mmCIF file of C-alpha atoms in Angstrom:
data_model
loop_
_atom_site.group_PDB
_atom_site.id
_atom_site.type_symbol
_atom_site.label_atom_id
_atom_site.label_comp_id
_atom_site.label_asym_id
_atom_site.label_seq_id
_atom_site.Cartn_x
_atom_site.Cartn_y
_atom_site.Cartn_z
ATOM 1 C CA MET S 8 0.000 0.000 0.000
ATOM 2 C CA THR S 9 1.452 3.390 -1.007
ATOM 3 C CA LEU S 10 0.979 6.205 1.465
ATOM 4 C CA PRO S 11 -0.136 9.535 -0.045
ATOM 5 C CA GLU S 12 2.516 12.276 -0.143
ATOM 6 C CA LEU S 13 1.791 15.203 2.136
ATOM 7 C CA PRO S 14 1.524 18.675 0.603
ATOM 8 C CA LYS S 15 4.838 20.535 0.539
ATOM 9 C CA ASP S 16 3.537 23.428 2.660
ATOM 10 C CA LEU S 17 2.293 21.035 5.350
ATOM 11 C CA VAL S 18 5.644 19.213 5.410
ATOM 12 C CA GLU S 19 7.456 22.530 5.908
ATOM 13 C CA GLU S 20 5.090 23.535 8.720
ATOM 14 C CA ILE S 21 5.833 20.252 10.496
ATOM 15 C CA LEU S 22 9.609 20.540 9.948
ATOM 16 C CA CYS S 23 9.561 24.097 11.299
ATOM 17 C CA LEU S 24 8.644 22.669 14.703
ATOM 18 C CA VAL S 25 11.479 20.118 14.774
ATOM 19 C CA PRO S 26 14.550 21.137 16.861
ATOM 20 C CA ALA S 27 17.557 22.199 14.792
ATOM 21 C CA THR S 28 19.834 19.339 15.888
ATOM 22 C CA SER S 29 17.175 16.810 14.841
ATOM 23 C CA LEU S 30 16.880 18.427 11.412
ATOM 24 C CA LYS S 31 20.604 17.886 10.929
ATOM 25 C CA ARG S 32 20.094 14.138 11.341
ATOM 26 C CA LEU S 33 17.253 14.241 8.797
ATOM 27 C CA ARG S 34 19.375 15.817 6.047
ATOM 28 C CA SER S 35 20.674 12.477 4.804
ATOM 29 C CA THR S 36 17.179 10.952 4.502
ATOM 30 C CA CYS S 37 15.847 13.158 1.686
ATOM 31 C CA LYS S 38 17.586 15.293 -0.956
ATOM 32 C CA ARG S 39 14.759 17.811 -0.982
ATOM 33 C CA TRP S 40 14.949 18.224 2.780
ATOM 34 C CA ASN S 41 18.738 18.555 2.633
ATOM 35 C CA SER S 42 18.394 21.404 0.139
ATOM 36 C CA LEU S 43 15.646 22.984 2.238
ATOM 37 C CA PHE S 44 17.733 22.949 5.436
ATOM 38 C CA LYS S 45 20.969 24.016 3.767
ATOM 39 C CA ASP S 46 20.013 26.620 1.162
ATOM 40 C CA ASP S 47 16.532 28.013 1.824
ATOM 41 C CA LYS S 48 16.818 31.357 3.632
ATOM 42 C CA ARG S 49 13.053 31.648 3.964
ATOM 43 C CA PHE S 50 12.777 28.269 5.714
ATOM 44 C CA ALA S 51 15.736 29.044 7.987
ATOM 45 C CA ARG S 52 14.049 32.256 9.158
ATOM 46 C CA LYS S 53 10.706 30.503 9.634
ATOM 47 C CA HIS S 54 12.354 27.690 11.607
ATOM 48 C CA THR S 55 14.112 30.185 13.875
ATOM 49 C CA ASP S 56 10.779 31.847 14.650
ATOM 50 C CA LYS S 57 8.780 28.653 15.318
ATOM 51 C CA ALA S 58 11.065 25.883 16.611
ATOM 52 C CA ALA S 59 11.855 25.532 20.287
ATOM 53 C CA LYS S 60 15.352 26.804 21.044
ATOM 54 C CA GLN S 61 18.002 24.396 22.287
ATOM 55 C CA TYR S 62 20.801 25.497 24.590
ATOM 56 C CA LEU S 63 24.034 23.527 24.323
ATOM 57 C CA PRO S 64 26.926 24.478 26.653
ATOM 58 C CA LEU S 65 30.294 24.729 24.898
ATOM 59 C CA MET S 66 33.788 25.082 26.374
ATOM 60 C CA LEU S 67 36.984 26.371 24.790
ATOM 61 C CA THR S 68 39.902 24.081 25.694
ATOM 62 C CA LYS S 69 43.669 24.398 26.084
ATOM 63 C CA ASN S 70 44.016 22.567 22.778
ATOM 64 C CA TYR S 71 42.327 25.541 21.084
ATOM 65 C CA ARG S 72 39.263 23.451 20.367
ATOM 66 C CA ILE S 73 35.574 23.791 21.211
ATOM 67 C CA CYS S 74 33.940 20.939 23.152
ATOM 68 C CA PRO S 75 30.210 20.439 23.832
ATOM 69 C CA ILE S 76 29.527 19.455 27.438
ATOM 70 C CA ASN S 77 26.565 17.748 29.042
ATOM 71 C CA VAL S 78 25.949 18.434 32.712
ATOM 72 C CA ASN S 79 24.027 15.760 34.590
ATOM 73 C CA THR S 80 24.922 16.109 38.230
ATOM 74 C CA PRO S 81 26.884 14.587 39.807
ATOM 75 C CA SER S 82 28.642 13.775 36.525
ATOM 76 C CA LEU S 83 29.798 15.863 33.585
ATOM 77 C CA GLU S 84 30.212 14.479 30.077
ATOM 78 C CA VAL S 85 32.654 16.157 27.703
ATOM 79 C CA LYS S 86 31.807 15.281 24.121
ATOM 80 C CA ASN S 87 34.111 15.097 21.113
ATOM 81 C CA GLU S 88 35.751 18.298 19.947
ATOM 82 C CA LEU S 89 34.025 20.123 17.107
ATOM 83 C CA SER S 90 36.064 20.058 13.920
ATOM 84 C CA LEU S 91 36.974 23.352 12.245
ATOM 85 C CA LEU S 92 39.395 22.808 9.357
ATOM 86 C CA ASP S 93 41.450 25.680 8.009
ATOM 87 C CA PRO S 94 41.115 25.392 4.196
ATOM 88 C CA HIS S 95 44.551 26.989 3.695
ATOM 89 C CA SER S 96 46.460 24.420 5.745
ATOM 90 C CA ALA S 97 43.959 21.521 5.898
ATOM 91 C CA ALA S 98 44.681 21.448 9.654
ATOM 92 C CA GLN S 99 42.441 22.295 12.589
ATOM 93 C CA PHE S 100 42.110 26.043 13.189
ATOM 94 C CA ASN S 101 43.507 27.038 16.593
ATOM 95 C CA ILE S 102 40.807 29.038 18.415
ATOM 96 C CA ASP S 103 41.793 31.227 21.343
ATOM 97 C CA ARG S 104 38.630 33.357 21.482
ATOM 98 C CA VAL S 105 35.057 32.507 20.602
ATOM 99 C CA PHE S 106 32.005 34.780 20.435
ATOM 100 C CA HIS S 107 28.446 33.516 19.940
ATOM 101 C CA CYS S 108 25.675 35.360 18.105
ATOM 102 C CA ASP S 109 22.436 33.926 16.742
ATOM 103 C CA GLY S 110 23.747 30.389 16.160
ATOM 104 C CA LEU S 111 27.041 31.583 14.659
ATOM 105 C CA LEU S 112 30.481 31.399 16.293
ATOM 106 C CA LEU S 113 33.104 34.035 15.563
ATOM 107 C CA CYS S 114 36.463 32.327 16.155
ATOM 108 C CA THR S 115 39.781 34.159 16.279
ATOM 109 C CA SER S 116 43.400 33.153 16.769
ATOM 110 C CA GLN S 117 46.242 35.394 17.939
ATOM 111 C CA LYS S 118 48.598 33.636 15.530
ATOM 112 C CA GLU S 119 46.478 34.227 12.432
ATOM 113 C CA SER S 120 45.802 37.381 10.412
ATOM 114 C CA ARG S 121 42.308 36.152 9.621
ATOM 115 C CA PHE S 122 39.337 34.744 11.463
ATOM 116 C CA VAL S 123 36.229 32.710 10.724
ATOM 117 C CA VAL S 124 32.474 32.957 11.256
ATOM 118 C CA TRP S 125 31.144 29.428 11.592
ATOM 119 C CA ASN S 126 27.811 27.658 11.932
ATOM 120 C CA PRO S 127 28.742 24.356 13.631
ATOM 121 C CA LEU S 128 25.321 22.849 12.906
ATOM 122 C CA THR S 129 25.406 23.239 9.127
ATOM 123 C CA GLY S 130 29.165 23.463 8.598
ATOM 124 C CA VAL S 131 28.893 26.886 6.930
ATOM 125 C CA THR S 132 32.068 28.996 7.242
ATOM 126 C CA LYS S 133 33.127 32.465 6.181
ATOM 127 C CA TRP S 134 36.875 33.224 6.395
ATOM 128 C CA ILE S 135 37.753 36.904 6.671
ATOM 129 C CA GLU S 136 41.213 38.313 5.990
ATOM 130 C CA LEU S 137 42.537 41.164 8.123
ATOM 131 C CA GLY S 138 45.479 42.186 5.958
ATOM 132 C CA ASN S 139 47.343 45.166 7.414
ATOM 133 C CA ARG S 140 44.596 45.684 10.011
ATOM 134 C CA TYR S 141 45.955 42.839 12.112
ATOM 135 C CA ASN S 142 47.514 43.603 15.493
ATOM 136 C CA GLU S 143 47.512 41.761 18.805
ATOM 137 C CA GLY S 144 45.355 44.339 20.576
ATOM 138 C CA MET S 145 42.364 43.834 18.296
ATOM 139 C CA ALA S 146 39.135 42.079 19.218
ATOM 140 C CA PHE S 147 36.028 41.296 17.199
ATOM 141 C CA VAL S 148 32.320 40.919 17.933
ATOM 142 C CA LEU S 149 29.463 39.830 15.675
ATOM 143 C CA GLY S 150 25.978 41.308 15.469
ATOM 144 C CA TYR S 151 23.127 42.529 13.288
ATOM 145 C CA ASP S 152 20.500 45.266 13.042
ATOM 146 C CA ASN S 153 17.574 43.860 15.042
ATOM 147 C CA LYS S 154 15.172 46.462 13.654
ATOM 148 C CA SER S 155 15.637 45.274 10.077
ATOM 149 C CA CYS S 156 13.356 42.627 8.551
ATOM 150 C CA ASN S 157 16.335 40.833 6.995
ATOM 151 C CA LYS S 158 19.292 40.121 9.238
ATOM 152 C CA SER S 159 22.456 41.498 7.696
ATOM 153 C CA TYR S 160 25.413 40.484 9.831
ATOM 154 C CA LYS S 161 28.273 42.834 10.681
ATOM 155 C CA ILE S 162 31.502 42.565 12.660
ATOM 156 C CA LEU S 163 32.855 45.322 14.892
ATOM 157 C CA SER S 164 36.646 45.432 15.112
ATOM 158 C CA PHE S 165 38.059 47.409 18.017
ATOM 159 C CA ASN S 166 41.267 47.902 19.921
ATOM 160 C CA PHE S 167 41.316 47.553 23.707
ATOM 161 C CA CYS S 168 42.181 51.253 23.849
ATOM 162 C CA ASN S 169 39.274 51.979 21.477
ATOM 163 C CA LYS S 170 41.363 53.076 18.519
ATOM 164 C CA ASP S 171 40.781 52.254 14.866
ATOM 165 C CA SER S 172 37.246 50.875 15.168
ATOM 166 C CA GLU S 173 35.905 49.410 11.927
ATOM 167 C CA ILE S 174 32.833 47.581 10.668
ATOM 168 C CA TYR S 175 32.939 44.596 8.328
ATOM 169 C CA GLU S 176 29.750 44.041 6.319
ATOM 170 C CA PHE S 177 28.966 40.585 4.969
ATOM 171 C CA SER S 178 26.690 42.046 2.278
ATOM 172 C CA SER S 179 29.568 43.958 0.643
ATOM 173 C CA ASP S 180 32.537 41.879 1.880
ATOM 174 C CA SER S 181 34.301 45.079 2.898
ATOM 175 C CA TRP S 182 35.597 47.048 5.893
ATOM 176 C CA ARG S 183 34.914 50.688 6.698
ATOM 177 C CA VAL S 184 36.071 52.988 9.500
ATOM 178 C CA ILE S 185 33.475 54.263 11.988
ATOM 179 C CA ASP S 186 34.033 57.821 13.159
ATOM 180 C CA ASP S 187 33.302 59.319 16.552
ATOM 181 C CA ILE S 188 32.076 56.218 18.356
ATOM 182 C CA LYS S 189 34.677 56.113 21.132
ATOM 183 C CA PRO S 190 32.882 55.614 24.474
ATOM 184 C CA ARG S 191 33.973 57.171 27.743
ATOM 185 C CA HIS S 192 35.120 53.744 28.963
ATOM 186 C CA TYR S 193 37.871 51.330 28.006
ATOM 187 C CA LEU S 194 36.305 48.144 26.663
ATOM 188 C CA GLU S 195 37.166 45.102 28.761
ATOM 189 C CA TYR S 196 36.890 42.225 26.265
ATOM 190 C CA SER S 197 38.724 39.890 28.630
ATOM 191 C CA ARG S 198 35.994 40.364 31.233
ATOM 192 C CA LYS S 199 33.395 38.800 28.943
ATOM 193 C CA CYS S 200 31.243 40.311 26.273
ATOM 194 C CA VAL S 201 28.011 38.773 25.065
ATOM 195 C CA SER S 202 25.531 39.134 22.229
ATOM 196 C CA LEU S 203 21.794 39.498 22.760
ATOM 197 C CA LYS S 204 19.192 40.342 20.108
ATOM 198 C CA GLY S 205 21.936 41.337 17.671
ATOM 199 C CA ASN S 206 23.659 43.852 19.976
ATOM 200 C CA THR S 207 26.850 43.388 21.992
ATOM 201 C CA TYR S 208 27.161 44.075 25.715
ATOM 202 C CA TRP S 209 30.329 44.251 27.771
ATOM 203 C CA PHE S 210 31.974 45.974 30.701
ATOM 204 C CA GLY S 211 34.024 49.119 30.446
ATOM 205 C CA ILE S 212 36.266 50.962 32.878
ATOM 206 C CA ASP S 213 36.098 54.745 33.123
ATOM 207 C CA ARG S 214 39.106 56.432 31.502
ATOM 208 C CA ARG S 215 39.064 59.012 34.333
ATOM 209 C CA ARG S 216 39.109 56.325 37.036
ATOM 210 C CA ARG S 217 41.253 56.441 40.134
ATOM 211 C CA LEU S 218 43.215 53.301 41.003
ATOM 212 C CA TRP S 219 40.959 52.467 43.937
ATOM 213 C CA ASP S 220 37.742 53.246 42.055
ATOM 214 C CA PRO S 221 37.306 51.177 38.874
ATOM 215 C CA SER S 222 34.016 52.923 37.928
ATOM 216 C CA MET S 223 32.683 49.934 36.002
ATOM 217 C CA ALA S 224 29.915 50.428 33.437
ATOM 218 C CA LEU S 225 27.878 48.154 31.191
ATOM 219 C CA LEU S 226 28.117 49.219 27.552
ATOM 220 C CA LYS S 227 26.007 48.267 24.562
ATOM 221 C CA PHE S 228 26.942 48.501 20.900
ATOM 222 C CA ASP S 229 23.895 48.795 18.650
ATOM 223 C CA PHE S 230 24.679 47.317 15.214
ATOM 224 C CA GLY S 231 21.722 49.175 13.710
ATOM 225 C CA THR S 232 22.788 52.694 14.669
ATOM 226 C CA GLU S 233 26.477 51.700 14.986
ATOM 227 C CA LYS S 234 26.686 53.666 18.225
ATOM 228 C CA PHE S 235 27.612 52.875 21.814
ATOM 229 C CA GLY S 236 25.157 53.301 24.645
ATOM 230 C CA TYR S 237 25.043 52.576 28.360
ATOM 231 C CA VAL S 238 22.891 50.138 30.292
ATOM 232 C CA PRO S 239 22.392 50.905 33.995
ATOM 233 C CA LEU S 240 23.838 48.268 36.308
ATOM 234 C CA PRO S 241 21.875 46.977 39.334
ATOM 235 C CA ARG S 242 21.538 49.407 42.209
ATOM 236 C CA PRO S 243 24.059 47.661 44.538
ATOM 237 C CA CYS S 244 26.807 48.651 42.071
ATOM 238 C CA GLN S 245 25.882 52.284 42.595
ATOM 239 C CA VAL S 246 25.352 52.534 46.347
ATOM 240 C CA HIS S 247 26.508 49.426 48.210
ATOM 241 C CA GLY S 248 30.084 48.829 47.075
ATOM 242 C CA PHE S 249 29.385 45.837 44.839
ATOM 243 C CA GLU S 250 31.380 45.440 41.634
ATOM 244 C CA ALA S 251 30.152 43.698 38.483
ATOM 245 C CA SER S 252 32.600 40.873 37.786
ATOM 246 C CA ASN S 253 31.055 38.895 34.930
ATOM 247 C CA LEU S 254 28.295 38.878 32.363
ATOM 248 C CA SER S 255 26.100 36.190 30.813
ATOM 249 C CA VAL S 256 22.935 35.703 28.737
ATOM 250 C CA VAL S 257 19.846 33.857 29.983
ATOM 251 C CA LYS S 258 17.809 31.945 27.356
ATOM 252 C CA ASP S 259 18.607 34.446 24.625
ATOM 253 C CA GLU S 260 16.212 36.850 26.357
ATOM 254 C CA LYS S 261 17.895 38.475 29.360
ATOM 255 C CA LEU S 262 21.244 39.695 30.619
ATOM 256 C CA SER S 263 22.729 38.448 33.869
ATOM 257 C CA VAL S 264 25.556 39.888 35.963
ATOM 258 C CA LEU S 265 27.572 38.635 38.908
ATOM 259 C CA LEU S 266 28.049 41.283 41.586
ATOM 260 C CA GLU S 267 30.813 40.839 44.158
ATOM 261 C CA ASP S 268 31.152 42.669 47.454
ATOM 262 C CA GLY S 269 34.847 43.362 47.902
ATOM 263 C CA SER S 270 34.598 43.538 51.703
ATOM 264 C CA THR S 271 32.799 40.201 52.175
ATOM 265 C CA SER S 272 32.466 36.883 50.370
ATOM 266 C CA LYS S 273 28.945 37.739 49.243
ATOM 267 C CA THR S 274 28.087 37.428 45.551
ATOM 268 C CA GLU S 275 24.728 38.307 44.027
ATOM 269 C CA VAL S 276 23.309 37.176 40.679
ATOM 270 C CA TRP S 277 20.987 39.642 38.966
ATOM 271 C CA VAL S 278 18.970 39.394 35.740
ATOM 272 C CA THR S 279 17.207 41.948 33.566
ATOM 273 C CA ASN S 280 13.700 41.931 32.222
ATOM 274 C CA LYS S 281 13.384 40.583 28.671
ATOM 275 C CA ILE S 282 15.565 42.783 26.503
ATOM 276 C CA GLY S 283 13.712 44.473 23.652
ATOM 277 C CA GLU S 284 10.200 44.215 25.107
ATOM 278 C CA THR S 285 10.410 47.731 26.534
ATOM 279 C CA ASN S 286 12.830 50.651 26.278
ATOM 280 C CA VAL S 287 13.590 50.412 29.993
ATOM 281 C CA VAL S 288 16.024 47.876 31.433
ATOM 282 C CA SER S 289 15.172 46.738 34.972
ATOM 283 C CA TRP S 290 17.061 44.309 37.215
ATOM 284 C CA SER S 291 15.995 41.752 39.796
ATOM 285 C CA LYS S 292 18.115 39.690 42.169
ATOM 286 C CA VAL S 293 17.700 35.921 41.761
ATOM 287 C CA LEU S 294 20.502 34.529 43.935
ATOM 288 C CA ALA S 295 22.690 35.518 46.885
ATOM 289 C CA LEU S 296 25.734 33.254 47.194
ATOM 290 C CA TYR S 297 28.454 32.943 49.824
ATOM 291 C CA PRO S 298 31.306 30.792 48.471
ATOM 292 C CA ARG S 299 34.839 31.879 49.449
ATOM 293 C CA ALA S 300 35.795 35.404 48.463
ATOM 294 C CA ASP S 301 37.988 34.481 45.478
ATOM 295 C CA PHE S 302 35.641 31.820 44.148
ATOM 296 C CA TRP S 303 34.308 33.840 41.199
ATOM 297 C CA HIS S 304 37.641 35.341 40.159
ATOM 298 C CA GLY S 305 38.384 34.339 36.569
ATOM 299 C CA ALA S 306 35.114 32.422 36.320
ATOM 300 C CA SER S 307 32.823 32.087 33.329
ATOM 301 C CA TYR S 308 29.219 31.196 34.146
ATOM 302 C CA LEU S 309 25.747 30.258 32.921
ATOM 303 C CA LEU S 310 22.534 30.790 34.889
ATOM 304 C CA ASN S 311 19.478 28.567 35.033
ATOM 305 C CA GLU S 312 16.975 31.115 36.299
ATOM 306 C CA GLU S 313 14.107 28.665 36.884
ATOM 307 C CA LYS S 314 16.206 26.241 38.957
ATOM 308 C CA LYS S 315 18.208 29.101 40.532
ATOM 309 C CA VAL S 316 21.474 27.347 39.730
ATOM 310 C CA VAL S 317 24.754 28.758 38.448
ATOM 311 C CA LEU S 318 27.076 26.631 36.311
ATOM 312 C CA CYS S 319 30.559 28.062 36.647
ATOM 313 C CA CYS S 320 33.865 27.130 34.995
ATOM 314 C CA LYS S 321 37.127 28.199 36.628
ATOM 315 C CA SER S 322 40.788 27.932 35.754
ATOM 316 C CA LYS S 323 42.665 25.177 37.543
ATOM 317 C CA ARG S 324 44.604 26.048 40.664
ATOM 318 C CA TRP S 325 48.250 25.238 41.254
ATOM 319 C CA MET S 326 48.862 21.456 41.371
ATOM 320 C CA GLU S 327 45.475 20.733 39.766
ATOM 321 C CA GLU S 328 45.573 18.890 36.471
ATOM 322 C CA GLU S 329 42.426 20.242 34.848
ATOM 323 C CA ASP S 330 39.824 22.956 35.086
ATOM 324 C CA LYS S 331 36.820 22.545 37.339
ATOM 325 C CA VAL S 332 33.125 22.997 36.752
ATOM 326 C CA TYR S 333 31.096 24.132 39.744
ATOM 327 C CA ILE S 334 27.356 24.094 40.282
ATOM 328 C CA VAL S 335 26.064 26.475 42.956
ATOM 329 C CA GLY S 336 22.416 26.746 43.983
ATOM 330 C CA GLU S 337 20.408 28.885 46.363
ATOM 331 C CA ASP S 338 21.311 26.483 49.198
ATOM 332 C CA ASN S 339 24.928 27.695 48.676
ATOM 333 C CA LYS S 340 26.173 24.134 48.372
ATOM 334 C CA VAL S 341 28.937 23.820 45.807
ATOM 335 C CA LYS S 342 29.141 20.711 43.630
ATOM 336 C CA ILE S 343 32.587 20.285 42.046
ATOM 337 C CA MET S 344 33.171 18.260 38.885
ATOM 338 C CA ASP S 345 36.321 17.712 36.869
ATOM 339 C CA SER S 346 35.739 19.156 33.433
ATOM 340 C CA GLY S 347 38.086 16.710 31.751
ATOM 341 C CA VAL S 348 39.441 19.548 29.613
ATOM 342 C CA TYR S 349 42.263 22.038 29.899
ATOM 343 C CA THR S 350 41.650 25.657 29.059
ATOM 344 C CA ILE S 351 44.160 27.897 27.337
ATOM 345 C CA GLU S 352 47.145 28.767 29.512
ATOM 346 C CA GLY S 353 46.909 32.276 30.926
ATOM 347 C CA SER S 354 43.264 32.698 29.882
ATOM 348 C CA CYS S 355 40.033 32.517 31.791
ATOM 349 C CA PRO S 356 37.973 29.500 30.741
ATOM 350 C CA THR S 357 35.155 30.197 28.334
ATOM 351 C CA ILE S 358 31.775 28.526 28.704
ATOM 352 C CA LEU S 359 28.790 29.645 26.656
ATOM 353 C CA ASN S 360 25.300 28.544 25.670
ATOM 354 C CA TYR S 361 25.297 27.791 21.962
ATOM 355 C CA ILE S 362 21.902 27.886 20.225
ATOM 356 C CA PRO S 363 21.915 25.583 17.160
ATOM 357 C CA SER S 364 20.377 27.306 14.174
ATOM 358 C CA LEU S 365 19.985 26.931 10.403
ATOM 359 C CA VAL S 366 21.077 30.558 9.964
ATOM 360 C CA GLN S 367 23.024 31.133 6.764
ATOM 361 C CA ILE S 368 25.971 33.412 6.150
ATOM 362 C CA GLU S 369 25.514 36.167 3.623
ATOM 363 C CA ARG S 370 27.906 36.669 0.734
ATOM 364 C CA ALA S 371 28.516 39.939 -1.098
ATOM 365 C CA GLY S 372 25.645 40.600 -3.461
ATOM 366 C CA GLY S 373 23.048 39.142 -1.087
ATOM 367 C CA LYS S 374 23.761 35.479 -1.834
ATOM 368 C CA ARG S 375 24.230 32.811 0.784
ATOM 369 C CA LYS S 376 27.133 30.453 0.799
ATOM 370 C CA ARG S 377 28.194 27.063 2.028
ATOM 371 C CA GLY S 378 31.756 28.020 2.862
ATOM 372 C CA ASP S 379 34.912 29.471 1.388
#
């Protein structure tokens, strides 16, 4: 008995509800589906809007590789490294910084005068040459204009001292200098910057600061206006002597900050309202933690707001063989697990929530490409 074939539109509606990682496994079952998942911009956008988001923690290791991790207390499973081949050398690309935006990873290496934007789910890559722009003080973040109907990705290149800022546009495959965007604060890339709704957020230190007063601020770069702005930090930063020490994103909807009280071992975790729903950013405290005073130093973290649990990755201490992953809840009990990986020497460990997506990378002229 031959089963009737479902209408194409109905098939697409059903596939739009399937999680992205499951669609990847379906690519080999049907040529039409493979083409739909890989090349159809319209379907990719529709899937992003309708499918439930998945959040997959990734870690950057000492071997300059990215590893997915699966946390099931009391154990932690480190999965196989993700493969990113450099087409010039046919060897693995050594990643020392990774930045996540909208299902894409921007990966840079201090030893290379180029970097790559990569979709690990589909295998799409875009290699970008820096030419004479390259210097060791440069950093790069990825974003898009969230007020535009069609996402057109851009990269902001900046120096830690905020000199020579430029924008790379995928649509034209070209760089251009941005004038008069220097904020009042030095940008602290090393203290974690994150992407949310196409814009980049990170900490800055006031140029007029005194040594004993870091005057930390939370900055936002809007890729639509190509201007910097400021986001108010929670009130304890302003009146109670707390300092913001790290930044994270919660479910691709909210910002979260860790606030440390320098005079005690108290740490507070705060989250914003949903970014973009209103023009006003408000904060609420979700956790008050009391691990030892230096516990959060050099830590990278993720927050599960519903379970009120923080997943934290810290550099190994002297005589320890590998980095540790800590889980801290509102009961202030700390669960310690060996990560099984080694982060880059001299760097804070990086842990981030990757959101698998069918998003495609634009090529000059408005076309989409598989890789180059």
